[in-house]
mmCIF file of C-alpha atoms and ligand atoms in Angstrom:
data_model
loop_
_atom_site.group_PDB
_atom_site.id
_atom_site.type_symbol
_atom_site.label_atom_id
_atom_site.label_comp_id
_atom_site.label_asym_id
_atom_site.label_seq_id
_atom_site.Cartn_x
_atom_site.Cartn_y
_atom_site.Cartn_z
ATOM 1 C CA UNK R 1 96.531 94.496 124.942
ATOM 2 C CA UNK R 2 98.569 93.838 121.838
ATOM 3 C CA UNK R 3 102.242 94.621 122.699
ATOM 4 C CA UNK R 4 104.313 93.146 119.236
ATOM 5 C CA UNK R 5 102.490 92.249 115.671
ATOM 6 C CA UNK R 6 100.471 88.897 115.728
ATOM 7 C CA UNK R 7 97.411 87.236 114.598
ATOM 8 C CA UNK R 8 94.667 89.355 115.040
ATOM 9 C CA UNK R 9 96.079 92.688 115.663
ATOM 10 C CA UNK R 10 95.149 95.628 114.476
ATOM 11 C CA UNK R 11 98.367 97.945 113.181
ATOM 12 C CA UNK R 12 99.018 100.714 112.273
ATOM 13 C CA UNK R 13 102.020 101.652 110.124
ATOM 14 C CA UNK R 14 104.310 104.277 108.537
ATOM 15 C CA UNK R 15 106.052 103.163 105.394
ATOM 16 C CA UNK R 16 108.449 104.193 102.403
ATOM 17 C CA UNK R 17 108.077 101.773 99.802
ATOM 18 C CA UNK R 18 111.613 101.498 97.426
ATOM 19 C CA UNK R 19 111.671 99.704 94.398
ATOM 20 C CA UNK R 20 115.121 99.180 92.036
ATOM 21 C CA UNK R 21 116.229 102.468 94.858
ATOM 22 C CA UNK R 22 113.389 104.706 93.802
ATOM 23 C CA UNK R 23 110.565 106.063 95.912
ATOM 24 C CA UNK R 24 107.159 105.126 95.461
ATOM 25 C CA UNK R 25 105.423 106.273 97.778
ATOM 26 C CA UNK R 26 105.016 106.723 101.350
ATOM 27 C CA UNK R 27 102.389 107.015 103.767
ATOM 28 C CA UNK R 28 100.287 105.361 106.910
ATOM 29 C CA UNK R 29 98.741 102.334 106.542
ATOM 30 C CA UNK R 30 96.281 100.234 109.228
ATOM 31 C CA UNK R 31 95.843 96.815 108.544
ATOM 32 C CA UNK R 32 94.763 93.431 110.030
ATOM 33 C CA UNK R 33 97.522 91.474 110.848
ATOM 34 C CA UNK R 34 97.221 87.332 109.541
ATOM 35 C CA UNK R 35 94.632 87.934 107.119
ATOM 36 C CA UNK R 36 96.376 88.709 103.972
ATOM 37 C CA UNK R 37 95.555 92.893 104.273
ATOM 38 C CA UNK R 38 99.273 93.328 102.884
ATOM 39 C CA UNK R 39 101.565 91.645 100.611
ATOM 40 C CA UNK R 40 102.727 88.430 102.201
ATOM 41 C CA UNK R 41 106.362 89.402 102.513
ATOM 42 C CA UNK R 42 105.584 92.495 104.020
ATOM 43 C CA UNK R 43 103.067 90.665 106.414
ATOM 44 C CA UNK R 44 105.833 87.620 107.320
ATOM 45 C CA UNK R 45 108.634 90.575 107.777
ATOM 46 C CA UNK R 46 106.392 92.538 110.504
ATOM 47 C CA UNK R 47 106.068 89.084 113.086
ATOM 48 C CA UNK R 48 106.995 90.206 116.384
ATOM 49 C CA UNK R 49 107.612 93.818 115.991
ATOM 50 C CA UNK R 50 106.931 95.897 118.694
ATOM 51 C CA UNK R 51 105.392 99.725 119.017
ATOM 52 C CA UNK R 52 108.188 102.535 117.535
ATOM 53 C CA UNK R 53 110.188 99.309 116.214
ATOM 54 C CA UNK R 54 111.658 100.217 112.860
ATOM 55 C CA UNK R 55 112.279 97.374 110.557
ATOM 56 C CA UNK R 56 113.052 97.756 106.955
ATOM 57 C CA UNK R 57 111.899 94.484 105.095
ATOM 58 C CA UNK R 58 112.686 93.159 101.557
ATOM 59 C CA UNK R 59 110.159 91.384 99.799
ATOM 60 C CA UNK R 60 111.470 89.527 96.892
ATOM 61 C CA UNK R 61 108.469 89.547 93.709
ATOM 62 C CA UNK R 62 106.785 86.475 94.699
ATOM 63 C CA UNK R 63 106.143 87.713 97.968
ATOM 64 C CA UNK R 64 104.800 91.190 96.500
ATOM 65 C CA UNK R 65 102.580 91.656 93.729
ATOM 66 C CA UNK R 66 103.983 88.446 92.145
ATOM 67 C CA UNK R 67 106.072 87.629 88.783
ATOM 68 C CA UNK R 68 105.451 89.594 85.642
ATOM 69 C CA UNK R 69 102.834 87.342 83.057
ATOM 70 C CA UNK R 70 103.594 87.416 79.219
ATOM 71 C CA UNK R 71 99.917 86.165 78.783
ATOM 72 C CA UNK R 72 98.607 89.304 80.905
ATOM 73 C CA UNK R 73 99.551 91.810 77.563
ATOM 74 C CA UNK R 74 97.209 91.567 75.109
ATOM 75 C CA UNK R 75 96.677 93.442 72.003
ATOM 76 C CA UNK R 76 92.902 95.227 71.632
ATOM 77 C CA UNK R 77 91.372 96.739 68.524
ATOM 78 C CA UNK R 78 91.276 100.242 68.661
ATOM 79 C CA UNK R 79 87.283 100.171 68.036
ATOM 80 C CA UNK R 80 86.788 98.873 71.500
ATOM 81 C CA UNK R 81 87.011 101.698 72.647
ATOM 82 C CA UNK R 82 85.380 105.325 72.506
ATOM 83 C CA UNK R 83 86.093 107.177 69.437
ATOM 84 C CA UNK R 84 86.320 110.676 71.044
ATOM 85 C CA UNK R 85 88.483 108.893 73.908
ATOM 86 C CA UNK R 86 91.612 110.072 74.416
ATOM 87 C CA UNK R 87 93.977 107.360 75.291
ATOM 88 C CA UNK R 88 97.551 107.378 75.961
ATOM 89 C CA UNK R 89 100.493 105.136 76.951
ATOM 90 C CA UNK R 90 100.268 104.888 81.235
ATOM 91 C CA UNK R 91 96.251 105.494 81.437
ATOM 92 C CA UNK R 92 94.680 102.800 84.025
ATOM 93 C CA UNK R 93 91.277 101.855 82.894
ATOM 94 C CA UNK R 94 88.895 98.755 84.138
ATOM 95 C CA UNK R 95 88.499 96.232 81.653
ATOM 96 C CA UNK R 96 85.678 93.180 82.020
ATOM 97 C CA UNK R 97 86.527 89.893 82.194
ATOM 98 C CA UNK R 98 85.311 87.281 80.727
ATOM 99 C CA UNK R 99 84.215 85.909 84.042
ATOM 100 C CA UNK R 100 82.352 89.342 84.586
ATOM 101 C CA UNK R 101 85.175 90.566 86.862
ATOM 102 C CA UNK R 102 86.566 93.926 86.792
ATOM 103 C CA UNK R 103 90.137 94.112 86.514
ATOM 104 C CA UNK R 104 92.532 97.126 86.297
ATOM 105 C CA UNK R 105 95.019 97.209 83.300
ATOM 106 C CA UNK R 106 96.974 99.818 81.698
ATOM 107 C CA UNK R 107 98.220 101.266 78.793
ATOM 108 C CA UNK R 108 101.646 100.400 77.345
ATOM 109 C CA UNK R 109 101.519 101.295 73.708
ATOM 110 C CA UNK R 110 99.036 103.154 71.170
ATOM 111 C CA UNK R 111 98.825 102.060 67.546
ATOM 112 C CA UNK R 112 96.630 103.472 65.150
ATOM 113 C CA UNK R 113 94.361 100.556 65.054
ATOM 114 C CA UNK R 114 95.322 98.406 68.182
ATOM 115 C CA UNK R 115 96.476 99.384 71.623
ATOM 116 C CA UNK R 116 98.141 97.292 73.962
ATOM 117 C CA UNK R 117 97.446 96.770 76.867
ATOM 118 C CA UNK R 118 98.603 95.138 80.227
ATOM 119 C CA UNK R 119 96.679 93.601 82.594
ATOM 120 C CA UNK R 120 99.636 92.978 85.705
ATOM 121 C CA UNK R 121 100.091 95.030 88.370
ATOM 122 C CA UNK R 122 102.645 98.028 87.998
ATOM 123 C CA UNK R 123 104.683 96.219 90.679
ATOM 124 C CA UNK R 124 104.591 93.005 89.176
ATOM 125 C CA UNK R 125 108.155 91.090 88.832
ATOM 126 C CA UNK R 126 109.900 93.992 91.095
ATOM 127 C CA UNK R 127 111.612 93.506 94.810
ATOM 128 C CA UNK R 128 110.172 95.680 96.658
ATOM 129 C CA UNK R 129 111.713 97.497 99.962
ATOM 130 C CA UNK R 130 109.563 98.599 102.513
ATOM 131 C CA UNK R 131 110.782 101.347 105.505
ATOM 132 C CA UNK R 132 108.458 100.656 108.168
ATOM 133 C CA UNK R 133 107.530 102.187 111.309
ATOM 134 C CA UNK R 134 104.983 100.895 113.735
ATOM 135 C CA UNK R 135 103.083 103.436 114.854
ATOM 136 C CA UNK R 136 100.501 101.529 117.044
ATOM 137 C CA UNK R 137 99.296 98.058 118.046
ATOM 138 C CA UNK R 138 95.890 97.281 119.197
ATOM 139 C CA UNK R 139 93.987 93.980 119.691
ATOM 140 C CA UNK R 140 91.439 93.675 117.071
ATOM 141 C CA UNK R 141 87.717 93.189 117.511
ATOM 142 C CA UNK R 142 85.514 90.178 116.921
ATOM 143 C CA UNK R 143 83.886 91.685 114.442
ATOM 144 C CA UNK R 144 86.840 93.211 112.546
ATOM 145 C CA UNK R 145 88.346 89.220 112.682
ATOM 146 C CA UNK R 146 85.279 88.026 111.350
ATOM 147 C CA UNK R 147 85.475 90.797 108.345
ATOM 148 C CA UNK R 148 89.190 89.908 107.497
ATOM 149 C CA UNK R 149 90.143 93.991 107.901
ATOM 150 C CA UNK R 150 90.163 96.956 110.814
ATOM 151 C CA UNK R 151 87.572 99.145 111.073
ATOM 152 C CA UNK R 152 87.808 103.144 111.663
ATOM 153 C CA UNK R 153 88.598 104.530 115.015
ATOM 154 C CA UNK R 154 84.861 104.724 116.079
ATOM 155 C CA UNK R 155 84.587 100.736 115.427
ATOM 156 C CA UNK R 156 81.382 102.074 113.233
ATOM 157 C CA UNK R 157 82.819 102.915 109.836
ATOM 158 C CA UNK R 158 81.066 100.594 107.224
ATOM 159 C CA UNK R 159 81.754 102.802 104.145
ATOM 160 C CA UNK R 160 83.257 99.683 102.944
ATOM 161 C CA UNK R 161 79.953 98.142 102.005
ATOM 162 C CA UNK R 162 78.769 95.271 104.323
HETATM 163 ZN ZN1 ZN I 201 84.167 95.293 107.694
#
Protein backbone atom coordinates (compact mmCIF):
# COMPACT_ATOMS: atom_id res chain seq x y z
CA UNK A 1 0.00 0.00 0.00
CA UNK A 2 1.46 3.19 -1.38
CA UNK A 3 1.59 5.73 1.52
CA UNK A 4 3.88 8.94 -0.20
CA UNK A 5 4.60 9.36 -4.22
CA UNK A 6 7.28 6.88 -5.61
CA UNK A 7 8.18 4.73 -8.44
CA UNK A 8 5.39 2.93 -9.51
CA UNK A 9 2.50 4.55 -7.92
CA UNK A 10 -0.46 5.31 -9.19
CA UNK A 11 -1.72 9.15 -8.18
CA UNK A 12 -4.12 10.92 -8.31
CA UNK A 13 -4.03 14.73 -8.23
CA UNK A 14 -5.80 18.11 -7.98
CA UNK A 15 -3.97 20.98 -9.59
CA UNK A 16 -4.05 24.83 -10.54
CA UNK A 17 -1.58 25.41 -13.05
CA UNK A 18 -0.16 29.43 -12.94
CA UNK A 19 1.87 30.75 -15.50
CA UNK A 20 3.50 34.63 -15.45
CA UNK A 21 0.36 34.73 -12.26
CA UNK A 22 -2.43 33.76 -14.59
CA UNK A 23 -4.67 30.72 -14.41
CA UNK A 24 -4.63 28.11 -16.84
CA UNK A 25 -6.40 25.74 -15.88
CA UNK A 26 -7.28 23.48 -13.19
CA UNK A 27 -8.48 20.13 -12.74
CA UNK A 28 -7.74 16.25 -11.55
CA UNK A 29 -5.20 14.46 -12.99
CA UNK A 30 -4.09 10.45 -12.41
CA UNK A 31 -0.85 9.59 -13.49
CA UNK A 32 1.97 7.00 -13.18
CA UNK A 33 4.50 8.12 -11.07
CA UNK A 34 8.52 7.54 -12.63
CA UNK A 35 7.49 7.11 -16.05
CA UNK A 36 7.50 10.49 -17.52
CA UNK A 37 3.24 10.80 -17.42
CA UNK A 38 3.93 14.58 -16.35
CA UNK A 39 6.36 17.21 -16.99
CA UNK A 40 9.60 16.33 -15.28
CA UNK A 41 9.60 19.20 -12.84
CA UNK A 42 6.28 18.56 -11.83
CA UNK A 43 7.15 14.75 -11.50
CA UNK A 44 10.71 15.53 -9.40
CA UNK A 45 8.57 18.22 -7.16
CA UNK A 46 5.84 15.43 -6.10
CA UNK A 47 8.82 12.77 -4.48
CA UNK A 48 7.68 11.87 -1.18
CA UNK A 49 4.41 13.54 -0.85
CA UNK A 50 1.98 12.00 1.11
CA UNK A 51 -2.13 11.65 0.77
CA UNK A 52 -3.96 15.42 1.42
CA UNK A 53 -0.21 16.86 1.26
CA UNK A 54 -0.38 20.18 -0.52
CA UNK A 55 2.73 21.23 -2.25
CA UNK A 56 2.91 24.01 -4.69
CA UNK A 57 5.93 23.33 -7.12
CA UNK A 58 7.74 25.63 -9.63
CA UNK A 59 8.95 24.23 -12.67
CA UNK A 60 11.35 26.43 -14.40
CA UNK A 61 10.84 25.97 -18.73
CA UNK A 62 13.26 23.28 -19.15
CA UNK A 63 11.59 21.22 -16.78
CA UNK A 64 8.04 21.97 -18.47
CA UNK A 65 7.27 21.99 -21.97
CA UNK A 66 10.87 23.13 -22.69
CA UNK A 67 12.52 26.46 -24.26
CA UNK A 68 10.77 28.33 -27.01
CA UNK A 69 12.49 27.21 -30.80
CA UNK A 70 12.98 30.04 -33.46
CA UNK A 71 13.26 27.13 -36.05
CA UNK A 72 9.70 25.73 -34.85
CA UNK A 73 7.86 29.07 -36.80
CA UNK A 74 7.71 28.62 -40.17
CA UNK A 75 6.06 30.51 -42.85
CA UNK A 76 3.39 28.30 -45.20
CA UNK A 77 1.84 29.33 -48.49
CA UNK A 78 -1.57 30.11 -48.16
CA UNK A 79 -2.49 27.38 -50.99
CA UNK A 80 -1.70 24.65 -48.58
CA UNK A 81 -4.46 24.91 -47.30
CA UNK A 82 -8.36 24.71 -48.07
CA UNK A 83 -9.66 27.53 -49.99
CA UNK A 84 -13.11 27.71 -48.28
CA UNK A 85 -11.10 27.24 -44.85
CA UNK A 86 -11.46 29.67 -42.52
CA UNK A 87 -8.32 30.25 -40.65
CA UNK A 88 -7.46 32.62 -38.03
CA UNK A 89 -4.63 33.71 -35.70
CA UNK A 90 -4.86 30.99 -32.38
CA UNK A 91 -6.51 27.94 -34.50
CA UNK A 92 -4.58 24.51 -33.54
CA UNK A 93 -4.46 22.29 -36.51
CA UNK A 94 -2.23 18.91 -37.13
CA UNK A 95 0.32 19.37 -39.57
CA UNK A 96 2.48 16.17 -41.16
CA UNK A 97 5.84 15.84 -40.79
CA UNK A 98 8.17 15.06 -42.89
CA UNK A 99 8.89 11.93 -40.95
CA UNK A 100 5.05 11.10 -41.32
CA UNK A 101 4.40 12.28 -37.74
CA UNK A 102 1.54 14.29 -36.72
CA UNK A 103 2.33 17.25 -34.85
CA UNK A 104 0.08 20.02 -33.40
CA UNK A 105 0.94 23.70 -34.37
CA UNK A 106 -0.90 26.83 -34.32
CA UNK A 107 -1.69 29.86 -35.83
CA UNK A 108 0.18 33.10 -35.08
CA UNK A 109 -0.37 35.35 -38.03
CA UNK A 110 -2.56 35.41 -41.38
CA UNK A 111 -1.23 37.06 -44.52
CA UNK A 112 -2.93 37.13 -47.63
CA UNK A 113 -0.72 34.66 -49.26
CA UNK A 114 1.30 33.01 -46.34
CA UNK A 115 0.34 32.17 -42.80
CA UNK A 116 2.57 31.53 -40.10
CA UNK A 117 2.61 29.18 -38.20
CA UNK A 118 4.16 27.68 -34.94
CA UNK A 119 4.91 24.42 -34.26
CA UNK A 120 5.99 24.73 -30.07
CA UNK A 121 3.88 24.08 -27.49
CA UNK A 122 1.71 27.06 -26.07
CA UNK A 123 3.73 26.59 -22.85
CA UNK A 124 6.93 26.53 -24.38
CA UNK A 125 9.74 28.97 -22.73
CA UNK A 126 7.20 29.77 -19.66
CA UNK A 127 7.76 28.81 -15.69
CA UNK A 128 5.12 27.21 -14.86
CA UNK A 129 3.47 26.97 -11.15
CA UNK A 130 1.60 24.13 -10.25
CA UNK A 131 -1.00 24.07 -6.90
CA UNK A 132 -1.20 20.55 -6.15
CA UNK A 133 -3.21 18.43 -4.03
CA UNK A 134 -2.87 14.71 -3.65
CA UNK A 135 -5.91 13.28 -3.64
CA UNK A 136 -4.96 9.52 -3.53
CA UNK A 137 -2.04 7.08 -3.69
CA UNK A 138 -2.30 3.58 -4.80
CA UNK A 139 0.33 0.95 -5.77
CA UNK A 140 0.20 0.42 -9.40
CA UNK A 141 -0.35 -2.83 -11.25
CA UNK A 142 2.01 -4.99 -13.25
CA UNK A 143 0.38 -4.40 -16.08
CA UNK A 144 -0.14 -0.62 -15.77
CA UNK A 145 4.08 -0.61 -15.10
CA UNK A 146 4.55 -2.51 -18.06
CA UNK A 147 2.22 0.12 -20.16
CA UNK A 148 4.13 3.23 -18.76
CA UNK A 149 0.42 4.82 -17.55
CA UNK A 150 -2.70 3.95 -14.95
CA UNK A 151 -5.50 2.39 -16.07
CA UNK A 152 -9.34 3.30 -15.14
CA UNK A 153 -10.78 2.33 -11.86
CA UNK A 154 -12.05 -1.11 -13.15
CA UNK A 155 -8.23 -2.01 -14.16
CA UNK A 156 -10.14 -2.85 -17.69
CA UNK A 157 -10.25 0.45 -19.54
CA UNK A 158 -8.24 0.00 -22.86
CA UNK A 159 -9.88 2.90 -24.77
CA UNK A 160 -6.38 3.92 -25.12
CA UNK A 161 -5.68 1.51 -27.92
CA UNK A 162 -3.45 -1.51 -26.96
ZN1 LIG B 1 -2.38 0.69 -21.09
Amino acid sequence: MATAIGANVVVSLRYTLTANGDKVEDGTIDYLHGHGNIVPGLEAGLEGAAVNEERVVEVPADLAYGERMEEAIQQVPRNMFPADMEIAPGMRFMAATPDGHRMPVYVLHVDTDIVVVDANHPLAGVALTFDVKVVSLRDATSEEIAHGHPHGADGHDHSHGH
